[in-house]
Amino acid sequence: MMLLLWKVCFLGILAPEIFCQKVKYDGEQVLQVSPQTSEHVFQLQQLCDTWLLDLWKPHLSEDIRVGADIHVRVPASLVQKMKEKLLQYSIPFQVLIKDIQELMDNQNIKSHSRHGRSLATYNYAVYHQMGEIYKWMTLIEKEYSHLVTQHYLGETYELRPIFYLKIGQPSDRPKKIIWMDCGIHAREWIAPAYCQWFVKEILQNYNSDQNIKKILQNIDFYIVPVLNIDGYIYSWTTDRLWRKSRASYNNGTCYGTDLNRNFNAMWCSIGASNNCSSLTFCGTGPESEPETKAVVNLVESQKSDILCFLTIHSYGQLILQPYGYTKNQSRNHEEMIKVAEIAAAAIQKKYGTVYRVGSASHILYSNSGSSRDWAADLGLNFSYTFELRDNGTYGFQLPEDQIQPTCEETMAGMMTIIDYINEKNFKNNAMTIISATLWINILFSITCSIAYTLWY
Ligand SMILES: *[C@@H]1O[C@H](CO)[C@@H](O)[C@H](O)[C@H]1NC(C)=O
Ligand SMILES: *[C@@H]1O[C@H](CO)[C@@H](O)[C@H](O)[C@H]1NC(C)=O
Ligand SMILES: *[C@@H]1O[C@H](CO)[C@@H](O)[C@H](O)[C@H]1NC(C)=O
Ligand SMILES: *[C@@H]1O[C@H](CO)[C@@H](O)[C@H](O)[C@H]1NC(C)=O
Ligand SMILES: *[C@@H]1O[C@H](CO)[C@@H](O)[C@H](O)[C@H]1NC(C)=O
């Protein structure tokens, strides 16, 4: 342990701009395994449970299904044994990531704090640590004071302030709200990067883009760039693959709640764990965590004005709608599917990235306590989870050179949702133009889906 810390500190002295996390993943692999029979499923569940493997897809061994590939992280000491077992059971597999640590080291993530003193030099195509993001929020508020205010949402377990940016054109008329939070799961770094990108795009294009101008007359965006701040910081300093918050349990024997299992939506009934060691630990009760409570307090107090609740994650390339905790459909299931399909088509049109659309319980696996489902139960008509790139090649370690294309395509998709909601609520005369574009996108999407299905 001492040696490990010494090594990290030593590296830190030599190259202070390079981040060295204390938890190392040397020789660890991510395997993609394809169970073909129910026997395979049982064997895989046994392996995952006895060796306590970190499942990346799905998150719980009980959600392993025939015909659905799983992604699982295997410690170096078990890689050989795992592969022997899979061969013995004749379960097809391939190596997705052949050395997690090597991938982390090659990514060469740097601190940008010294270059982040002004907005003009802020680089949106790299990952930023929390200190930089706090500073960035202040700079944004200052630079765009006619459109942006920064507000206190609440505080984290470790007592850090959580802020959101309110972006809109001040108006005497009553306005509506679109909510977006990023970074509820610490290791999903592309999510906070996207929130920042979104803010930049909206503000930089405000003057030249009549559509954005119109939207900001009607709607205020409430953007939380990083919700799980404690976890995000921990993923920079200590463990790149940390997912949960940093709350301490059982006298410090285990840490962290999965904040997206902590909301009051059939809390901890399915796809979540009661064990604080688990990656999907649901907390000690619904809304037990201060980060969750902060979201709940604000959203509940303004629920009649919130038109849409968006929460940004990675990975998997999905747009998910309620529900995850039941196969039941939300009130406006068909409309939500239609709107998400248009968004997926717009995403694909940009760089060809294929997104799937549907309810979590149908196209992914069931889970309870998510903010998306809670928002739908609260009565919000539109509530989506975006799972951004990629589909497994890099997993949570999406390379920085994919930040820009990922954000561009997500922006293109998300704008179709925002346009739809704006038109629906404010019936601007641009309606017909937009719906024509939407229909072209739908046709494109259907053609592509058919081509995709036939091909595979
Ligand atoms: C908690 O941990 C501390 C230090 O490890 C120990 O002294 C204390 O007895 C523990 N308390 C309980 C209730 O287990
Ligand atoms: C919780 O999980 C840990 C590790 O996965 C395990 O060692 C422990 O026995 C579990 N505790 C309970 C109460 O099931
Ligand atoms: C949700 O949709 C219904 C039916 O269209 C509408 O009556 C209701 O006002 C909407 N709720 C919100 C919060 O916009
Ligand atoms: C699903 O719908 C049925 C019929 O409306 C209802 O009785 C049941 O409580 C719903 N289940 C959940 C989990 O909401
Ligand atoms: C991810 O998608 C690409 C293209 O859409 C495909 O070639 C690749 O095999 C997929 N990878 C996984 C792990 O599904």
Coordinates of C-alpha atoms and ligand atoms in Angstrom, one line a residue:
M1 CA 0.0 0.0 0.0
M2 CA 2.8 2.4 1.0
L3 CA 4.6 1.5 -2.1
L4 CA 1.6 2.1 -4.3
L5 CA 0.9 5.5 -2.7
W6 CA 4.6 6.4 -3.0
K7 CA 4.6 5.5 -6.7
V8 CA 1.5 7.7 -7.3
C9 CA 2.9 10.6 -5.4
F10 CA 6.3 10.2 -7.2
L11 CA 4.6 10.3 -10.6
G12 CA 2.6 13.3 -9.3
I13 CA 5.8 15.2 -8.6
L14 CA 7.3 14.4 -12.0
A15 CA 4.2 15.2 -14.0
P16 CA 1.7 17.2 -12.0
E17 CA -0.6 17.7 -14.9
I18 CA -1.1 13.9 -15.4
F19 CA -3.7 12.3 -13.2
C20 CA -2.7 9.1 -11.4
Q21 CA -5.6 7.3 -9.7
K22 CA -4.7 5.3 -6.7
V23 CA -6.8 2.3 -7.7
K24 CA -5.0 0.4 -10.5
Y25 CA -6.5 -2.0 -13.0
D26 CA -3.4 -3.7 -14.4
G27 CA -4.2 -6.7 -16.5
E28 CA -7.9 -6.4 -15.9
Q29 CA -10.1 -7.1 -18.9
V30 CA -13.6 -6.4 -20.0
L31 CA -15.2 -9.5 -21.7
Q32 CA -18.2 -9.6 -23.9
V33 CA -20.0 -12.9 -23.3
S34 CA -22.9 -14.2 -25.2
P35 CA -25.1 -16.7 -23.3
Q36 CA -26.9 -18.9 -25.8
T37 CA -28.9 -21.1 -23.5
S38 CA -30.6 -20.9 -20.1
E39 CA -27.8 -23.2 -18.8
H40 CA -25.2 -20.6 -20.0
V41 CA -27.2 -17.9 -18.1
F42 CA -27.1 -20.0 -14.9
Q43 CA -23.4 -20.7 -15.3
L44 CA -22.6 -17.0 -15.9
Q45 CA -24.6 -16.0 -12.9
Q46 CA -22.7 -18.4 -10.8
L47 CA -19.4 -17.1 -12.0
C48 CA -20.3 -13.5 -11.5
D49 CA -21.7 -14.1 -8.1
T50 CA -19.0 -16.3 -6.7
W51 CA -16.2 -14.1 -8.0
L52 CA -18.1 -10.8 -7.3
L53 CA -17.4 -9.6 -10.8
D54 CA -18.2 -6.0 -11.8
L55 CA -21.0 -6.3 -14.4
W56 CA -21.1 -3.3 -16.8
K57 CA -24.0 -4.6 -18.8
P58 CA -26.4 -5.5 -17.2
H59 CA -25.6 -4.4 -13.7
L60 CA -27.0 -7.4 -11.8
S61 CA -26.4 -11.0 -12.6
E62 CA -30.2 -11.7 -12.2
D63 CA -30.7 -9.6 -15.4
I64 CA -28.5 -11.9 -17.6
R65 CA -30.6 -13.2 -20.4
V66 CA -30.3 -15.7 -23.2
G67 CA -29.3 -14.0 -26.4
A68 CA -28.2 -10.7 -24.7
D69 CA -24.5 -10.0 -24.6
I70 CA -23.0 -9.1 -21.3
H71 CA -20.0 -6.9 -20.6
V72 CA -18.1 -7.9 -17.5
R73 CA -14.9 -6.6 -15.9
V74 CA -12.6 -9.4 -14.8
P75 CA -9.7 -8.8 -12.3
A76 CA -6.2 -9.9 -13.7
S77 CA -6.0 -12.8 -11.2
L78 CA -9.3 -14.3 -12.6
V79 CA -8.9 -13.6 -16.4
Q80 CA -7.4 -16.9 -17.2
K81 CA -9.7 -18.9 -15.0
M82 CA -12.8 -17.1 -16.4
K83 CA -11.8 -17.8 -19.9
E84 CA -11.2 -21.5 -19.1
K85 CA -14.6 -21.7 -17.6
L86 CA -16.3 -20.1 -20.6
L87 CA -14.5 -22.5 -22.9
Q88 CA -15.4 -25.4 -20.8
Y89 CA -19.1 -24.3 -20.8
S90 CA -18.9 -23.4 -24.6
I91 CA -20.1 -19.9 -23.9
P92 CA -19.0 -17.6 -26.8
F93 CA -17.0 -14.6 -25.7
Q94 CA -14.6 -12.0 -26.9
V95 CA -12.2 -9.5 -25.2
L96 CA -13.6 -6.0 -25.4
I97 CA -10.9 -4.2 -23.4
K98 CA -7.7 -6.2 -23.1
D99 CA -6.1 -4.1 -20.3
I100 CA -8.1 -1.5 -18.5
Q101 CA -5.1 0.2 -16.9
E102 CA -3.3 0.4 -20.3
L103 CA -6.3 2.1 -21.8
M104 CA -6.4 4.5 -18.9
D105 CA -2.7 5.3 -19.1
N106 CA -2.9 5.8 -22.9
Q107 CA -5.7 8.2 -22.5
N108 CA -3.3 10.6 -20.9
I109 CA -6.0 12.7 -19.2
K110 CA -4.6 16.0 -18.1
S111 CA -5.6 18.8 -15.8
H112 CA -6.6 21.9 -17.7
S113 CA -6.9 24.3 -14.8
R114 CA -4.0 26.5 -15.8
H115 CA -5.6 27.1 -19.2
G116 CA -9.1 27.5 -17.9
R117 CA -9.0 31.0 -16.6
S118 CA -11.2 32.5 -19.4
L119 CA -14.1 31.1 -21.4
A120 CA -12.3 31.9 -24.7
T121 CA -9.7 29.2 -23.9
Y122 CA -12.0 26.7 -22.3
N123 CA -11.7 23.4 -24.2
Y124 CA -15.0 21.6 -24.5
A125 CA -13.4 18.6 -26.2
V126 CA -11.5 17.4 -23.1
Y127 CA -12.6 16.1 -19.7
H128 CA -12.5 18.6 -16.9
Q129 CA -12.1 18.0 -13.2
M130 CA -14.6 19.4 -10.8
G131 CA -12.6 22.5 -9.8
E132 CA -12.5 23.6 -13.5
I133 CA -16.2 23.0 -13.9
Y134 CA -17.0 25.1 -10.8
K135 CA -14.9 27.9 -12.3
W136 CA -16.5 27.4 -15.7
M137 CA -20.0 27.9 -14.2
T138 CA -19.0 31.2 -12.7
L139 CA -17.4 32.3 -15.9
I140 CA -20.5 31.4 -17.9
E141 CA -22.7 33.3 -15.5
K142 CA -20.5 36.4 -15.8
E143 CA -20.1 36.3 -19.6
Y144 CA -23.8 35.6 -20.4
S145 CA -25.4 37.5 -17.5
H146 CA -28.3 38.6 -19.7
L147 CA -29.3 34.9 -20.1
V148 CA -27.7 32.9 -17.3
T149 CA -27.9 32.7 -13.5
Q150 CA -26.3 30.2 -11.3
H151 CA -28.3 28.7 -8.4
Y152 CA -27.7 26.6 -5.4
L153 CA -29.5 23.2 -5.6
G154 CA -28.2 21.6 -2.5
E155 CA -25.1 20.0 -1.1
T156 CA -23.5 16.6 -1.4
Y157 CA -22.7 14.1 1.3
E158 CA -19.2 15.6 1.7
L159 CA -20.8 19.0 1.9
R160 CA -19.9 20.4 -1.5
P161 CA -22.4 22.8 -3.1
I162 CA -24.4 21.5 -6.1
F163 CA -25.3 24.3 -8.5
Y164 CA -27.5 24.5 -11.6
L165 CA -27.4 27.0 -14.4
K166 CA -30.7 28.6 -15.3
I167 CA -30.6 29.6 -19.0
G168 CA -33.4 31.6 -20.6
Q169 CA -34.4 35.1 -21.7
P170 CA -35.9 37.0 -18.7
S171 CA -39.5 37.6 -19.3
D172 CA -42.7 38.9 -17.7
R173 CA -44.7 36.1 -19.2
P174 CA -44.8 32.8 -17.2
K175 CA -42.2 30.5 -18.5
K176 CA -41.8 26.7 -18.7
I177 CA -38.8 24.7 -17.7
I178 CA -36.7 21.9 -19.2
W179 CA -34.5 20.0 -16.7
M180 CA -31.2 18.4 -17.5
D181 CA -28.8 16.7 -15.1
C182 CA -25.5 15.1 -15.9
G183 CA -23.0 13.0 -14.0
I184 CA -25.3 11.2 -11.5
H185 CA -22.9 8.3 -12.0
A186 CA -19.4 9.3 -11.4
R187 CA -17.4 7.3 -14.0
E188 CA -19.7 8.3 -16.9
W189 CA -17.4 11.3 -17.7
I190 CA -19.0 12.0 -21.1
A191 CA -22.2 13.1 -19.3
P192 CA -20.8 16.3 -17.6
A193 CA -18.8 17.0 -20.8
Y194 CA -22.1 16.9 -22.7
C195 CA -23.9 19.3 -20.2
Q196 CA -21.1 21.8 -20.7
W197 CA -21.3 21.4 -24.5
F198 CA -25.0 21.9 -24.5
V199 CA -24.7 25.1 -22.5
K200 CA -22.0 26.4 -24.8
E201 CA -24.0 25.6 -27.9
I202 CA -27.2 27.3 -26.7
L203 CA -25.4 30.4 -25.6
Q204 CA -23.0 30.8 -28.5
N205 CA -25.8 30.3 -31.1
Y206 CA -28.4 32.4 -29.3
N207 CA -27.7 35.5 -31.4
S208 CA -27.6 33.9 -34.8
D209 CA -30.2 31.1 -34.4
Q210 CA -33.8 32.3 -34.4
N211 CA -35.0 28.9 -33.2
I212 CA -32.9 29.0 -30.1
K213 CA -33.9 32.6 -29.5
K214 CA -37.6 31.6 -29.7
I215 CA -37.1 28.6 -27.3
L216 CA -35.3 30.8 -24.7
Q217 CA -38.3 33.2 -24.8
N218 CA -40.6 30.4 -23.8
I219 CA -38.4 28.0 -21.8
D220 CA -35.7 28.2 -19.1
F221 CA -33.2 25.3 -19.1
Y222 CA -32.2 24.1 -15.6
I223 CA -28.8 22.4 -16.2
V224 CA -26.9 20.5 -13.5
P225 CA -23.5 19.9 -15.0
V226 CA -22.4 17.4 -12.3
L227 CA -24.9 16.0 -9.8
N228 CA -22.8 13.4 -8.0
I229 CA -19.9 15.8 -7.3
D230 CA -18.2 13.7 -4.6
G231 CA -18.2 10.6 -6.8
Y232 CA -16.9 12.6 -9.8
I233 CA -14.0 13.9 -7.8
Y234 CA -13.3 10.5 -6.5
S235 CA -13.2 9.1 -10.0
W236 CA -10.5 11.6 -10.8
T237 CA -8.3 11.3 -7.7
T238 CA -8.7 7.7 -6.7
D239 CA -10.8 5.3 -8.7
R240 CA -11.6 6.0 -12.4
L241 CA -14.4 3.4 -12.3
W242 CA -16.2 4.7 -9.3
R243 CA -20.0 4.9 -9.9
K244 CA -21.8 5.8 -6.7
S245 CA -21.9 8.7 -4.3
R246 CA -19.4 8.8 -1.4
A247 CA -21.7 8.3 1.6
S248 CA -20.2 6.0 4.2
Y249 CA -22.0 3.0 5.7
N250 CA -21.5 0.4 8.4
N251 CA -18.7 2.4 10.2
G252 CA -16.8 3.0 6.9
T253 CA -16.8 -0.6 5.8
C254 CA -18.6 0.3 2.5
Y255 CA -19.2 3.5 0.5
G256 CA -21.6 5.0 -1.9
T257 CA -25.2 4.9 -2.9
D258 CA -26.3 4.5 -6.5
L259 CA -28.1 7.8 -6.7
N260 CA -30.1 6.6 -9.7
R261 CA -31.6 3.8 -7.5
N262 CA -32.4 6.2 -4.6
F263 CA -35.5 8.0 -6.0
N264 CA -39.0 7.2 -4.8
A265 CA -40.1 5.1 -7.7
M266 CA -40.9 1.6 -6.4
W267 CA -37.7 2.1 -4.4
C268 CA -35.4 -0.9 -4.2
S269 CA -38.0 -3.3 -5.5
I270 CA -36.2 -4.6 -8.6
G271 CA -32.8 -4.1 -10.2
A272 CA -31.2 -2.6 -7.1
S273 CA -29.4 -3.9 -4.1
N274 CA -29.8 -3.6 -0.3
N275 CA -26.1 -4.3 0.2
C276 CA -24.0 -1.2 0.5
S277 CA -21.1 -3.0 -1.2
S278 CA -23.1 -3.4 -4.3
L279 CA -22.7 -1.0 -7.3
T280 CA -26.5 -0.7 -7.3
F281 CA -27.0 0.0 -3.6
C282 CA -30.3 1.8 -3.3
G283 CA -29.5 3.7 -0.1
T284 CA -31.1 3.3 3.4
G285 CA -34.5 4.6 2.2
P286 CA -36.1 6.5 -0.7
E287 CA -34.4 9.9 -1.1
S288 CA -32.0 9.1 1.8
E289 CA -29.2 10.9 0.0
P290 CA -28.7 14.6 0.0
E291 CA -28.0 14.7 -3.8
T292 CA -31.3 13.0 -4.4
K293 CA -33.1 15.2 -2.0
A294 CA -31.8 18.3 -3.7
V295 CA -33.2 17.2 -7.1
V296 CA -36.5 16.2 -5.5
N297 CA -37.0 19.5 -3.6
L298 CA -36.5 21.7 -6.7
V299 CA -38.3 19.5 -9.2
E300 CA -41.3 19.0 -6.9
S301 CA -41.6 22.7 -6.1
Q302 CA -41.8 23.6 -9.8
K303 CA -43.3 20.5 -11.3
S304 CA -46.3 22.2 -12.9
D305 CA -43.9 24.2 -15.1
I306 CA -41.4 21.5 -16.0
L307 CA -42.1 20.2 -19.5
C308 CA -39.4 17.7 -19.7
F309 CA -36.9 15.9 -17.5
L310 CA -33.6 14.8 -19.1
T311 CA -30.9 12.8 -17.4
I312 CA -27.6 12.1 -19.1
H313 CA -25.6 8.9 -18.7
S314 CA -23.3 6.6 -20.6
Y315 CA -22.9 4.0 -22.0
G316 CA -25.1 2.0 -24.3
Q317 CA -26.4 4.4 -27.0
L318 CA -30.0 4.4 -25.8
I319 CA -32.9 6.8 -25.3
L320 CA -34.9 5.3 -22.4
Q321 CA -38.4 6.4 -21.3
P322 CA -40.4 5.3 -18.3
Y323 CA -40.8 2.8 -17.0
G324 CA -37.9 0.7 -15.6
Y325 CA -39.7 -0.7 -12.6
T326 CA -42.7 -2.1 -14.4
K327 CA -43.6 -3.3 -17.8
N328 CA -46.6 -0.9 -17.6
Q329 CA -46.5 2.0 -20.0
S330 CA -46.5 5.7 -19.2
R331 CA -49.6 7.7 -20.0
N332 CA -48.2 9.0 -23.3
H333 CA -46.0 6.1 -24.1
E334 CA -46.7 6.3 -27.9
E335 CA -45.9 9.9 -28.1
M336 CA -42.7 9.6 -26.1
I337 CA -41.6 6.7 -28.3
K338 CA -42.3 8.7 -31.4
V339 CA -40.4 11.8 -30.1
A340 CA -37.4 9.6 -29.1
E341 CA -37.3 7.9 -32.5
I342 CA -37.1 11.2 -34.2
A343 CA -34.2 12.1 -31.9
A344 CA -32.5 8.8 -32.6
A345 CA -32.8 9.4 -36.3
A346 CA -31.3 12.9 -35.9
I347 CA -28.4 11.4 -33.9
Q348 CA -27.8 8.7 -36.6
K349 CA -27.9 11.2 -39.4
K350 CA -25.0 13.1 -37.9
Y351 CA -22.3 10.4 -37.8
G352 CA -24.1 7.1 -38.2
T353 CA -24.3 6.3 -34.5
V354 CA -27.1 3.9 -33.9
Y355 CA -29.3 4.5 -30.8
R356 CA -32.1 2.2 -29.6
V357 CA -35.3 3.7 -28.1
G358 CA -37.8 2.3 -25.6
S359 CA -38.6 1.7 -22.0
A360 CA -35.8 0.4 -19.8
S361 CA -37.9 -2.6 -18.7
H362 CA -38.4 -3.6 -22.3
I363 CA -35.1 -2.9 -24.1
L364 CA -32.7 -3.0 -21.2
Y365 CA -33.5 -4.6 -17.9
S366 CA -35.8 -3.6 -15.1
N367 CA -34.6 -1.3 -12.4
S368 CA -36.4 0.7 -9.7
G369 CA -35.6 4.0 -8.0
S370 CA -34.5 6.0 -11.1
S371 CA -35.0 9.7 -11.4
R372 CA -36.5 9.2 -14.9
D373 CA -39.3 7.0 -13.5
W374 CA -39.8 9.2 -10.4
A375 CA -40.2 12.3 -12.6
A376 CA -42.9 10.5 -14.7
D377 CA -44.7 9.4 -11.5
L378 CA -44.6 13.0 -10.4
G379 CA -46.7 13.8 -13.5
L380 CA -44.1 15.2 -15.9
N381 CA -45.1 14.3 -19.4
F382 CA -41.7 13.9 -20.9
S383 CA -38.9 12.1 -19.1
Y384 CA -35.9 10.5 -20.8
T385 CA -32.6 8.9 -19.9
F386 CA -29.9 9.4 -22.6
E387 CA -27.2 6.7 -22.5
L388 CA -24.4 8.2 -24.7
R389 CA -21.6 6.5 -26.5
D390 CA -20.2 4.1 -26.9
N391 CA -21.5 0.6 -27.1
G392 CA -18.7 -1.2 -25.3
T393 CA -15.5 -0.7 -27.2
Y394 CA -14.2 1.8 -24.6
G395 CA -17.0 1.6 -22.1
F396 CA -16.7 4.4 -19.5
Q397 CA -13.3 5.4 -20.8
L398 CA -14.6 7.1 -24.0
P399 CA -11.5 8.7 -25.5
E400 CA -11.4 12.5 -25.5
D401 CA -11.3 12.6 -29.3
Q402 CA -14.9 11.2 -29.2
I403 CA -16.2 14.0 -27.0
Q404 CA -16.9 16.4 -29.8
P405 CA -18.7 14.0 -32.2
T406 CA -20.6 12.5 -29.3
C407 CA -21.8 15.9 -28.1
E408 CA -22.6 17.1 -31.6
E409 CA -24.8 14.1 -32.4
T410 CA -26.5 14.2 -29.0
M411 CA -27.2 17.9 -29.4
A412 CA -28.8 17.2 -32.8
G413 CA -31.0 14.5 -31.3
M414 CA -31.9 16.5 -28.2
M415 CA -32.8 19.6 -30.2
T416 CA -35.6 17.6 -32.0
I417 CA -37.1 16.8 -28.6
I418 CA -36.8 20.4 -27.4
D419 CA -38.3 21.7 -30.7
Y420 CA -41.2 19.3 -30.4
I421 CA -41.9 20.3 -26.8
N422 CA -41.6 23.9 -27.5
E423 CA -43.9 23.7 -30.5
K424 CA -46.4 21.6 -28.6
N425 CA -46.6 24.1 -25.8
F426 CA -46.2 27.3 -27.6
K427 CA -47.5 26.6 -31.0
N428 CA -45.2 28.8 -33.0
N429 CA -45.9 29.2 -36.7
A430 CA -42.7 27.3 -37.5
M431 CA -44.7 24.2 -36.6
T432 CA -45.3 23.0 -40.2
I433 CA -41.6 23.5 -41.2
I434 CA -40.4 21.5 -38.2
S435 CA -42.9 18.7 -38.6
A436 CA -41.9 18.3 -42.2
T437 CA -38.3 17.9 -41.1
L438 CA -39.4 15.5 -38.4
W439 CA -41.2 13.3 -40.9
I440 CA -38.2 13.1 -43.2
N441 CA -36.2 12.1 -40.2
I442 CA -38.7 9.4 -39.2
L443 CA -38.6 7.9 -42.7
F444 CA -34.8 8.0 -42.7
S445 CA -34.8 6.2 -39.3
I446 CA -37.2 3.5 -40.5
T447 CA -35.3 2.9 -43.6
C448 CA -32.1 2.6 -41.6
S449 CA -33.6 0.3 -39.1
I450 CA -34.8 -2.0 -41.8
A451 CA -31.5 -1.9 -43.5
Y452 CA -29.8 -2.6 -40.1
T453 CA -32.1 -5.5 -39.3
L454 CA -31.6 -7.1 -42.7
W455 CA -27.9 -6.7 -42.5
Y456 CA -27.5 -8.3 -39.1
Ligands
LIG1 C1 -16.0 1.8 14.2 O1 -14.6 1.8 13.7 C2 -13.7 2.3 14.7 C3 -12.3 2.4 14.1 O2 -12.1 1.3 13.2 C4 -13.8 1.4 16.0 O3 -12.9 1.9 17.0 C5 -15.2 1.4 16.5 O4 -15.3 0.5 17.6 C6 -16.2 1.0 15.4 N1 -17.6 1.1 15.9 C7 -18.5 0.2 15.7 C8 -19.9 0.5 16.2 O5 -18.3 -0.9 15.1
LIG2 C1 -22.6 -7.6 0.8 O1 -21.7 -7.8 -0.3 C2 -20.4 -8.2 0.1 C3 -19.5 -8.2 -1.2 O2 -20.2 -8.4 -2.3 C4 -20.4 -9.5 0.8 O3 -19.1 -9.9 1.2 C5 -21.3 -9.4 2.0 O4 -21.5 -10.6 2.6 C6 -22.7 -8.9 1.6 N1 -23.5 -8.6 2.8 C7 -24.7 -9.0 3.0 C8 -25.4 -8.6 4.2 O5 -25.3 -9.8 2.2
LIG3 C1 -49.4 16.6 -19.5 O1 -50.2 16.3 -20.6 C2 -51.6 16.4 -20.3 C3 -52.4 15.9 -21.5 O2 -51.9 16.4 -22.6 C4 -51.9 17.8 -19.9 O3 -53.3 17.9 -19.6 C5 -51.0 18.2 -18.7 O4 -51.2 19.6 -18.4 C6 -49.6 18.0 -19.0 N1 -48.8 18.2 -17.8 C7 -47.8 19.1 -17.8 C8 -47.1 19.2 -16.5 O5 -47.4 19.7 -18.8
LIG4 C1 -49.6 -1.8 -13.7 O1 -50.9 -1.6 -14.2 C2 -51.9 -2.4 -13.5 C3 -53.2 -2.2 -14.2 O2 -53.5 -0.8 -14.4 C4 -51.9 -1.9 -12.1 O3 -52.8 -2.7 -11.3 C5 -50.5 -2.1 -11.4 O4 -50.5 -1.6 -10.1 C6 -49.4 -1.5 -12.3 N1 -48.1 -1.8 -11.8 C7 -47.2 -1.0 -11.4 C8 -46.0 -1.5 -10.8 O5 -47.4 0.3 -11.5
LIG5 C1 -20.7 -1.1 -31.6 O1 -21.3 -0.6 -32.8 C2 -20.5 -0.8 -33.9 C3 -21.2 -0.1 -35.1 O2 -22.5 0.3 -34.8 C4 -20.3 -2.3 -34.2 O3 -19.4 -2.4 -35.3 C5 -19.6 -2.9 -33.0 O4 -19.5 -4.2 -33.2 C6 -20.5 -2.6 -31.8 N1 -19.8 -3.1 -30.6 C7 -20.3 -3.8 -29.6 C8 -19.5 -4.2 -28.5 O5 -21.5 -4.0 -29.6

